[in-house]
Coordinates of C-alpha atoms and ligand atoms in Angstrom, one line a residue:
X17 CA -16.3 16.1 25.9
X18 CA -13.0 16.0 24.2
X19 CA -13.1 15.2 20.2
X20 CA -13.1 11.8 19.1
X21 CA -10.1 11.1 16.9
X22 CA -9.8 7.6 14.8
X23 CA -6.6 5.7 16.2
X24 CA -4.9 2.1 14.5
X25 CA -5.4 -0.1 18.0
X26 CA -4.6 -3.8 15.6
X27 CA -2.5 -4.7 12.8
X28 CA -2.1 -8.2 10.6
X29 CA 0.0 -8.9 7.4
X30 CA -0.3 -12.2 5.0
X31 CA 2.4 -12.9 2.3
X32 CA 2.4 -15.9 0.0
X33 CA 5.0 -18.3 0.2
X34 CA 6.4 -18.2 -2.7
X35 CA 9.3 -16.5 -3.6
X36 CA 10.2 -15.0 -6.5
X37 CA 14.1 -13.8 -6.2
X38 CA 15.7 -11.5 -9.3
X39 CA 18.2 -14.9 -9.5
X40 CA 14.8 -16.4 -10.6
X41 CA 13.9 -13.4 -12.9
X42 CA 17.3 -13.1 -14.6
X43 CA 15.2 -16.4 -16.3
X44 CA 12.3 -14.8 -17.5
X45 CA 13.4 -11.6 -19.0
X46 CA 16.7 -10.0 -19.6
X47 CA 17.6 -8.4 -16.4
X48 CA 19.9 -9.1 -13.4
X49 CA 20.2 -9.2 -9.9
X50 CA 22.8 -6.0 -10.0
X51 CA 20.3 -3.8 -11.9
X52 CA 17.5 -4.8 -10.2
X53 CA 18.7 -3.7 -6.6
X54 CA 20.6 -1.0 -8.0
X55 CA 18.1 0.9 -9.0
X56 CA 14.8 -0.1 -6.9
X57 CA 16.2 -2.0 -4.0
X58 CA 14.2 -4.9 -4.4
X59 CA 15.5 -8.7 -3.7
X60 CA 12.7 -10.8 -4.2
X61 CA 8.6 -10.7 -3.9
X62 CA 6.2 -13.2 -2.8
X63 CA 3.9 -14.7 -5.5
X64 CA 0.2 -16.4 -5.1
X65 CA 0.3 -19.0 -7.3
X66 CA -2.6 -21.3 -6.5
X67 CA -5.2 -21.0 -9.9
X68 CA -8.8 -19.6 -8.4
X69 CA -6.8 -17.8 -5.9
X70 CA -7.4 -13.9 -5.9
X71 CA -6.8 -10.7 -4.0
X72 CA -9.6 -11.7 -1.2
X73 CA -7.0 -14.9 -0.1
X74 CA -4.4 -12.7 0.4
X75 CA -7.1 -9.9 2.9
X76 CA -9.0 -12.9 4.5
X77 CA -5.5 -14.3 5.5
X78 CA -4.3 -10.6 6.8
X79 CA -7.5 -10.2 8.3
X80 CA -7.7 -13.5 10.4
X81 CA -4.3 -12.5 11.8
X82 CA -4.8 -9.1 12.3
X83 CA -8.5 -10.9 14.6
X84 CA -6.3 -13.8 16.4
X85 CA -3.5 -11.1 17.3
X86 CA -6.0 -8.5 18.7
X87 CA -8.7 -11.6 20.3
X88 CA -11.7 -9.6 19.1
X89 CA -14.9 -11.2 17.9
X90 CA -15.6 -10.7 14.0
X91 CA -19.3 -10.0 14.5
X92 CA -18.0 -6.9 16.4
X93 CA -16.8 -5.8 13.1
X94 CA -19.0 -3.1 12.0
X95 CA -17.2 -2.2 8.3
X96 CA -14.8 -3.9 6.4
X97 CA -12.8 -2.1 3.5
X98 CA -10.8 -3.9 1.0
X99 CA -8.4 -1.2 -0.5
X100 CA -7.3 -3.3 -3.6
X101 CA -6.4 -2.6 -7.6
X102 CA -6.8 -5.9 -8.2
X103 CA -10.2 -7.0 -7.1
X104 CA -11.4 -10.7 -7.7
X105 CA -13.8 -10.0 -9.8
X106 CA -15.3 -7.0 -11.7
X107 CA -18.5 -6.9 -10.1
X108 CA -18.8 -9.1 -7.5
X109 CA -17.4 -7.0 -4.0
X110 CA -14.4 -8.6 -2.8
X111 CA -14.9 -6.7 0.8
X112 CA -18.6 -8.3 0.8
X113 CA -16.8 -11.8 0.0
X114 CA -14.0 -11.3 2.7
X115 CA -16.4 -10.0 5.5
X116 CA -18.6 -13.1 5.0
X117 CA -15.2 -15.1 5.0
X118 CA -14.0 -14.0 8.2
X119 CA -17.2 -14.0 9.6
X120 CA -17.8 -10.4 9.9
X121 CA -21.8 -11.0 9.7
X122 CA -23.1 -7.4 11.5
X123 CA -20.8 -5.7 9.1
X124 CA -21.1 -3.7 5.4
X125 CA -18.2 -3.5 3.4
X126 CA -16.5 -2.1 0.1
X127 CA -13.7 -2.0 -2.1
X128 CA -11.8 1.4 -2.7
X129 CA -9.0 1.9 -5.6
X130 CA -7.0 4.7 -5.7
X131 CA -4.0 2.3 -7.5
X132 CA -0.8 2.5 -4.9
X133 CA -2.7 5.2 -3.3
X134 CA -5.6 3.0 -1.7
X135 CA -4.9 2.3 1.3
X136 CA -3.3 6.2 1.8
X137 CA -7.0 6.9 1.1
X138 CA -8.8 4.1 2.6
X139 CA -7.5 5.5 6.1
X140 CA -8.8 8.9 5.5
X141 CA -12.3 7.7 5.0
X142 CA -11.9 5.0 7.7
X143 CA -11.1 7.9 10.1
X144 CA -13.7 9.7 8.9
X145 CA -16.4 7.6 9.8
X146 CA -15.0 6.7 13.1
X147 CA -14.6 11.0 13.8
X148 CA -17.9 11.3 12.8
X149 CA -19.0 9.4 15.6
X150 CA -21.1 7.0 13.2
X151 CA -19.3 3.5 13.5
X152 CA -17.2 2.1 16.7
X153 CA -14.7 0.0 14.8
X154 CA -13.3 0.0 11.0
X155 CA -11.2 -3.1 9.5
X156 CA -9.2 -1.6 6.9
X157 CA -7.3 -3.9 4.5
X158 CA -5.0 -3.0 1.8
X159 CA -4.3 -6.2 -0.3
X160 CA -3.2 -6.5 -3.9
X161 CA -2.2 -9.8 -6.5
X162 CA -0.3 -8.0 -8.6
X163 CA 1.2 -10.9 -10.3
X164 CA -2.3 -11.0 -11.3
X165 CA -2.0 -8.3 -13.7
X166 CA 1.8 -8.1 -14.4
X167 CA 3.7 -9.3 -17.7
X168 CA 6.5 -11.8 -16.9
X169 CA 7.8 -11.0 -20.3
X170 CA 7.9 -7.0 -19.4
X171 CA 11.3 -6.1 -17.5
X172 CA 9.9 -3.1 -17.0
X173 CA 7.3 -4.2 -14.3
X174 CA 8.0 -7.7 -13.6
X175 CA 10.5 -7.1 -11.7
X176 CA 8.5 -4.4 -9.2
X177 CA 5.3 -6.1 -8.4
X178 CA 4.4 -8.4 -5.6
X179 CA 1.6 -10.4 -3.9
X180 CA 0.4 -9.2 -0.3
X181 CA -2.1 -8.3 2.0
X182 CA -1.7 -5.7 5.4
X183 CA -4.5 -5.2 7.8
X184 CA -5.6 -2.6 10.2
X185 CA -8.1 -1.3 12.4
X186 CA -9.4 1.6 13.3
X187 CA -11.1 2.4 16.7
X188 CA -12.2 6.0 18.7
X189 CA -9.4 7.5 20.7
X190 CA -9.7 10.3 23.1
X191 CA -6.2 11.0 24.2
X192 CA -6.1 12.6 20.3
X193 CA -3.6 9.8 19.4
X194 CA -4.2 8.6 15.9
X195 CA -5.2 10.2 12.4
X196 CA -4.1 14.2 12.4
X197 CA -4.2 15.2 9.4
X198 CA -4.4 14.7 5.3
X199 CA -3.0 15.9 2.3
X200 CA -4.6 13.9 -0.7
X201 CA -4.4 15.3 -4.3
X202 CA -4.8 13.4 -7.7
X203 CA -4.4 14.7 -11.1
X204 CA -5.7 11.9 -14.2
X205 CA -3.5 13.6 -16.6
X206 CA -1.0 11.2 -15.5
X207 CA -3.3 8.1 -16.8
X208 CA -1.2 7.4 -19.9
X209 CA 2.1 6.7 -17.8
X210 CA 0.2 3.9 -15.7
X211 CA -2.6 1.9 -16.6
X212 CA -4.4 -1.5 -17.7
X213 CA -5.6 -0.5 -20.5
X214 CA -7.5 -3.6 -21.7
X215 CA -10.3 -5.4 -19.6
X216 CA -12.1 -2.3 -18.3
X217 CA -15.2 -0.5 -19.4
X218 CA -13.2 1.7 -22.2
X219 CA -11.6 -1.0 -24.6
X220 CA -12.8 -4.7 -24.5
X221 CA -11.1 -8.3 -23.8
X222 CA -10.2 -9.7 -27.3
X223 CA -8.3 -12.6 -28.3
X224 CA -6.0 -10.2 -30.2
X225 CA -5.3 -8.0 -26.9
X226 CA -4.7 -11.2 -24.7
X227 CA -2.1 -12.1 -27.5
X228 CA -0.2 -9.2 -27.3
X229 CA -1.0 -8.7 -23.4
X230 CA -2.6 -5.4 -23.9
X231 CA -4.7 -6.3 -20.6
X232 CA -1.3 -6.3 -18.4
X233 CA -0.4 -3.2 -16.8
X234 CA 1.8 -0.8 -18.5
X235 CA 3.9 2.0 -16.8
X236 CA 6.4 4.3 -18.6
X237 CA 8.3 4.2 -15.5
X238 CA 11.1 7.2 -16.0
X239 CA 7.7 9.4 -16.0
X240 CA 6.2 7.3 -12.9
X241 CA 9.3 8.2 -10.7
X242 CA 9.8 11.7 -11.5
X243 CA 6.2 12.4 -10.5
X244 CA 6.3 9.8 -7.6
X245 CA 9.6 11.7 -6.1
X246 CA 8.6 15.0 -6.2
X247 CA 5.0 14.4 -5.1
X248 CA 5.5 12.2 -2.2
X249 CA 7.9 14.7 -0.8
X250 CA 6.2 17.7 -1.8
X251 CA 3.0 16.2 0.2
X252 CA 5.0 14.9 3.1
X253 CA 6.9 18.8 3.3
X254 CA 3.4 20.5 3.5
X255 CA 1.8 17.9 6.2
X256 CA 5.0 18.6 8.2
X257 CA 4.6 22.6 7.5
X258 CA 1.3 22.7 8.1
X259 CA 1.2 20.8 11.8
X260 CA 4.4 23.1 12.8
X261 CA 6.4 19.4 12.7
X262 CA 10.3 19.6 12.5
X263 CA 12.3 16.7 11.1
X264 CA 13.3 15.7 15.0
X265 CA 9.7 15.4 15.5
X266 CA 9.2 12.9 13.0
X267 CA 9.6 9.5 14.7
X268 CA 8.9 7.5 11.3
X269 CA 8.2 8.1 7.5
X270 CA 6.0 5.3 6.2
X271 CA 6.2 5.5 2.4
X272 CA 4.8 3.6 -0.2
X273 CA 7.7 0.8 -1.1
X274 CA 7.2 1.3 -5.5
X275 CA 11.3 2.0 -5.1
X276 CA 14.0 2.3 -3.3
X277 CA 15.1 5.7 -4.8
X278 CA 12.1 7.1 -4.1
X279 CA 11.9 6.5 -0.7
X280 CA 15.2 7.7 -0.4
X281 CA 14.7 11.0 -2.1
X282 CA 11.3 11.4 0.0
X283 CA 13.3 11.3 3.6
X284 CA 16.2 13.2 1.9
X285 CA 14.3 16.1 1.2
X286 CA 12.5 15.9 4.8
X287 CA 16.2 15.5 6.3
X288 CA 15.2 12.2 8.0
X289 CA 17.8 9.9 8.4
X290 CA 17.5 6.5 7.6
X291 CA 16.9 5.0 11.5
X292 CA 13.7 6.7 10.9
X293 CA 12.7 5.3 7.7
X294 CA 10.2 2.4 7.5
X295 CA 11.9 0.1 5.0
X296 CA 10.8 -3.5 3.6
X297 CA 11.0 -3.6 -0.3
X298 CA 13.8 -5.3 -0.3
X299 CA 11.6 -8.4 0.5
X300 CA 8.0 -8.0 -1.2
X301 CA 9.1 -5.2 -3.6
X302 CA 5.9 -3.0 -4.6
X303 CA 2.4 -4.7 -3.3
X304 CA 0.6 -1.7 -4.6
X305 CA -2.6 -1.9 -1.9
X306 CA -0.3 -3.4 0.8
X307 CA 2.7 -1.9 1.5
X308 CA 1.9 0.8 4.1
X309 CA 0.1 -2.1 6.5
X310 CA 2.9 -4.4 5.8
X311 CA 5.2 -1.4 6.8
X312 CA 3.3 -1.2 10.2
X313 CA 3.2 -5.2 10.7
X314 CA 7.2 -5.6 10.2
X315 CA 7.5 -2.6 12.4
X316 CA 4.8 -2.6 15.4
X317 CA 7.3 -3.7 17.8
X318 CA 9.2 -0.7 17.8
X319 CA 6.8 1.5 17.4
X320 CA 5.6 3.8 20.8
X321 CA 2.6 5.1 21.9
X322 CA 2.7 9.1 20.8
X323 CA 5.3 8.4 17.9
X324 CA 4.3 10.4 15.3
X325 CA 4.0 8.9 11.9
X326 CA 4.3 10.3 8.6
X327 CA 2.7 8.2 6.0
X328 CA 3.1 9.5 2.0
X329 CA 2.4 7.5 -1.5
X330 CA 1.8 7.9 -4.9
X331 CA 0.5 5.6 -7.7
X332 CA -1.5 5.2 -11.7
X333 CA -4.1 7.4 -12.0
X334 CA -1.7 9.8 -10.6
X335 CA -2.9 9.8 -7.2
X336 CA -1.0 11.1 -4.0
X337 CA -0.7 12.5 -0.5
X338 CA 0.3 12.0 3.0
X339 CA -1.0 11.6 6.2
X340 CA 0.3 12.9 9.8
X341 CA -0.9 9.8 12.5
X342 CA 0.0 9.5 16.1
X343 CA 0.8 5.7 16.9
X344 CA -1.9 4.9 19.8
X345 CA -0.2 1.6 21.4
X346 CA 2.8 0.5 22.5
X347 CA 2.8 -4.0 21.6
Ligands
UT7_28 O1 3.8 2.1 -7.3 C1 3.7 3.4 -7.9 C2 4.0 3.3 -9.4 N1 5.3 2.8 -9.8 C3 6.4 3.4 -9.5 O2 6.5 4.3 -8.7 C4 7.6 3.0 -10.3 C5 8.4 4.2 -10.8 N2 9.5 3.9 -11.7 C6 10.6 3.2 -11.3 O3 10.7 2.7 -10.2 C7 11.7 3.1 -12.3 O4 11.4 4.0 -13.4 C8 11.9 1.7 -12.9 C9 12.5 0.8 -11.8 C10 10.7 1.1 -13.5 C11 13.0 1.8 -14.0 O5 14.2 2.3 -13.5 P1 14.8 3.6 -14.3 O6 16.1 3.9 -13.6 O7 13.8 4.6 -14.4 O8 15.2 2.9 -15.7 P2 14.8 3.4 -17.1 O9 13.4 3.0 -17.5 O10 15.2 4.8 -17.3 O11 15.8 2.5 -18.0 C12 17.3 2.7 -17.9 C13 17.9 1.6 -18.7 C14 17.3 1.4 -20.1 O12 18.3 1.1 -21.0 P3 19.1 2.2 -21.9 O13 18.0 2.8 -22.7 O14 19.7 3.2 -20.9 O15 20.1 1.4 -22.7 C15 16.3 0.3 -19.9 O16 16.1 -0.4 -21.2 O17 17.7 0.3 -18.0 C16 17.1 -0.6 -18.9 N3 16.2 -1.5 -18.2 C17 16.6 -2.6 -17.6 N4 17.8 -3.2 -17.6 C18 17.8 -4.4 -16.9 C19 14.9 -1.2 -17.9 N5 14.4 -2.3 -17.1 C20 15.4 -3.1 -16.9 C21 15.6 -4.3 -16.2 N6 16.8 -4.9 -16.2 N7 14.6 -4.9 -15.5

């Protein structure tokens, strides 16, 4: 019997409607358009507005299109994973909340943060219990409000963030099309650069932190990018080593859209040219959770059955790594 490998047979994407532009943002802080897409490449972002709105709008939405696209019955669905930094709520599940939504009633389900990293590692462990044999189908969902948690009167992040959710799922493949390998590291000395400090376990909600907006998140972002270039392409590099995989073979890089820059550097030092290079930031900037499935929805139609796909992100924590998949349909 040949060995069951976990393959992406479905994908679905929701963004907001709103639009955010940097014409808009020039408002709000003291920045411009020039700047902006001069040094991350970003245009504009969507934004969920609506108050009582949170991250699980943005996966039930991906999710529904991901289950009308594909035609499959959501009781079929035997695990959902919300892969999210921004859950609704701190206790309640918001995987529990969006399997019940979609109706996803035979299914269990969690949330998984790893920051920008989440969905990077929600596919390993989706794969993982597909190889193992244990479940027949996986719905993996990256989704992220990051407005949510952002500062509109920080330039420094404002003008990254966006609102978005990507969906995939994972099914058994025997033709060894899909998931090939992993290279996941993290290292929590880098907690300082990146974080939320207020609201969690460590320092309490006060009225003095929401004054001063110690609860929004925070990134020294020169410190960010230097770890985010050389990491991603330092991960990417060894996936690529390790499976004997020249830059001809690569058919597409899928990196995490946090900037332009990095991106570039990332397919610069893997000699990729840009034809290759899985590119949307320009539209939703960085949607943390979502930007690898959103990758996949803009670009399914011209993606091939065998392509290989090199996948690589980094994000707060620090937390990194890529992963080498073979695309298993052709739309
Ligand atoms: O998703 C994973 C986590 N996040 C990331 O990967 C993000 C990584 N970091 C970055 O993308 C970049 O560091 C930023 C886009 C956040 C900032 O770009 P930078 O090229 O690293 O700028 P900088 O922080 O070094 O600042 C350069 C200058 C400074 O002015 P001076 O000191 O040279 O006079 C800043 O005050 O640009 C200024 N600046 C701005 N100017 C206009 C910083 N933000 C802005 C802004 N508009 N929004």
């Amino acid at each position: 019997m040949s060995k069951i490998s976990a393959a992406i047979t479905a994908v679905g994407a929701y963004l907001p409607e709103y639009v955010l532009t940097n014409q808009i943002l020039e408002t709000m802080v003291d920045t411009n358009d020039e700047w902006i897409t001069s040094r991350t490449g970003i245009k504009e972002r969507r934004i969920l507005k609506d108050e009582g709105k949170g991250t699980s709008f943005l996966a039930i939405k991906a999710a529904k299109d991901l289950i009308s696209k594909r035609n499959i019955d959501p009781k079929d669905i035997e695990l959902v994973i919300v892969a999210t930094a921004t859950p609704d709520m701190k206790a309640a599940s918001t995987a529990a909340y969006t399997a019940f939504e979609i109706g996803a009633t035979n299914a269990f389900s969690f949330d998984m943060d790893a920051a920008c990293s989440s969905f990077l590692y929600g596919m390993s462990v989706a794969a993982s219990y597909i190889e193992s044999g244990r479940y027949k189908n996986v719905l993996l969902i990256g989704a992220d409000k990051m407005s949510s948690i952002v500062n509109y009167k920080d330039r420094a992040t404002c003008i990254i963030f966006g609102d978005g959710a990507g969906a995939v799922l994972f099914e058994p493949n025997e033709e060894n099309l899909g998931l090939q390998d992993e290279y996941l590291r993290s290292d929590g000395s880098g907690r300082p650069f990146l974080q939320a400090t207020y609201g969690g376990s460590s320092y309490a909600l006060t009225p003095e932190v929401l004054e001063s907006g110690g609860h929004y998140a925070f990134q020294e972002g020169r410190t960010v990018f230097k770890n985010a270039v050389f990491n991603m392409a330092d991960a990417a590099i060894k996936i690529l080593e390790r499976n004997k995989l020249t830059n001809n073979d690569v058919d597409w890089l899928v990196a995490h859209q946090a900037n332009k820059r990095i991106i570039d550097a990332t397919a610069n030092k893997m000699e990729l040219e840009d034809s290759k290079v899985m590119m949307n930031i320009e539209k939703y900037g960085n949607t943390t959770s979502a930007t690898l499935p959103l990758l996949l929805n803009d670009y399914e139609a011209n993606l091939k059955k065998g392509d290989n796909l090199i996948f690589a992100a980094f994000g707060g924590g620090f937390n990194w790594g890529s992963i080498y998949l073979k695309w298993a349909y052709n739309s």
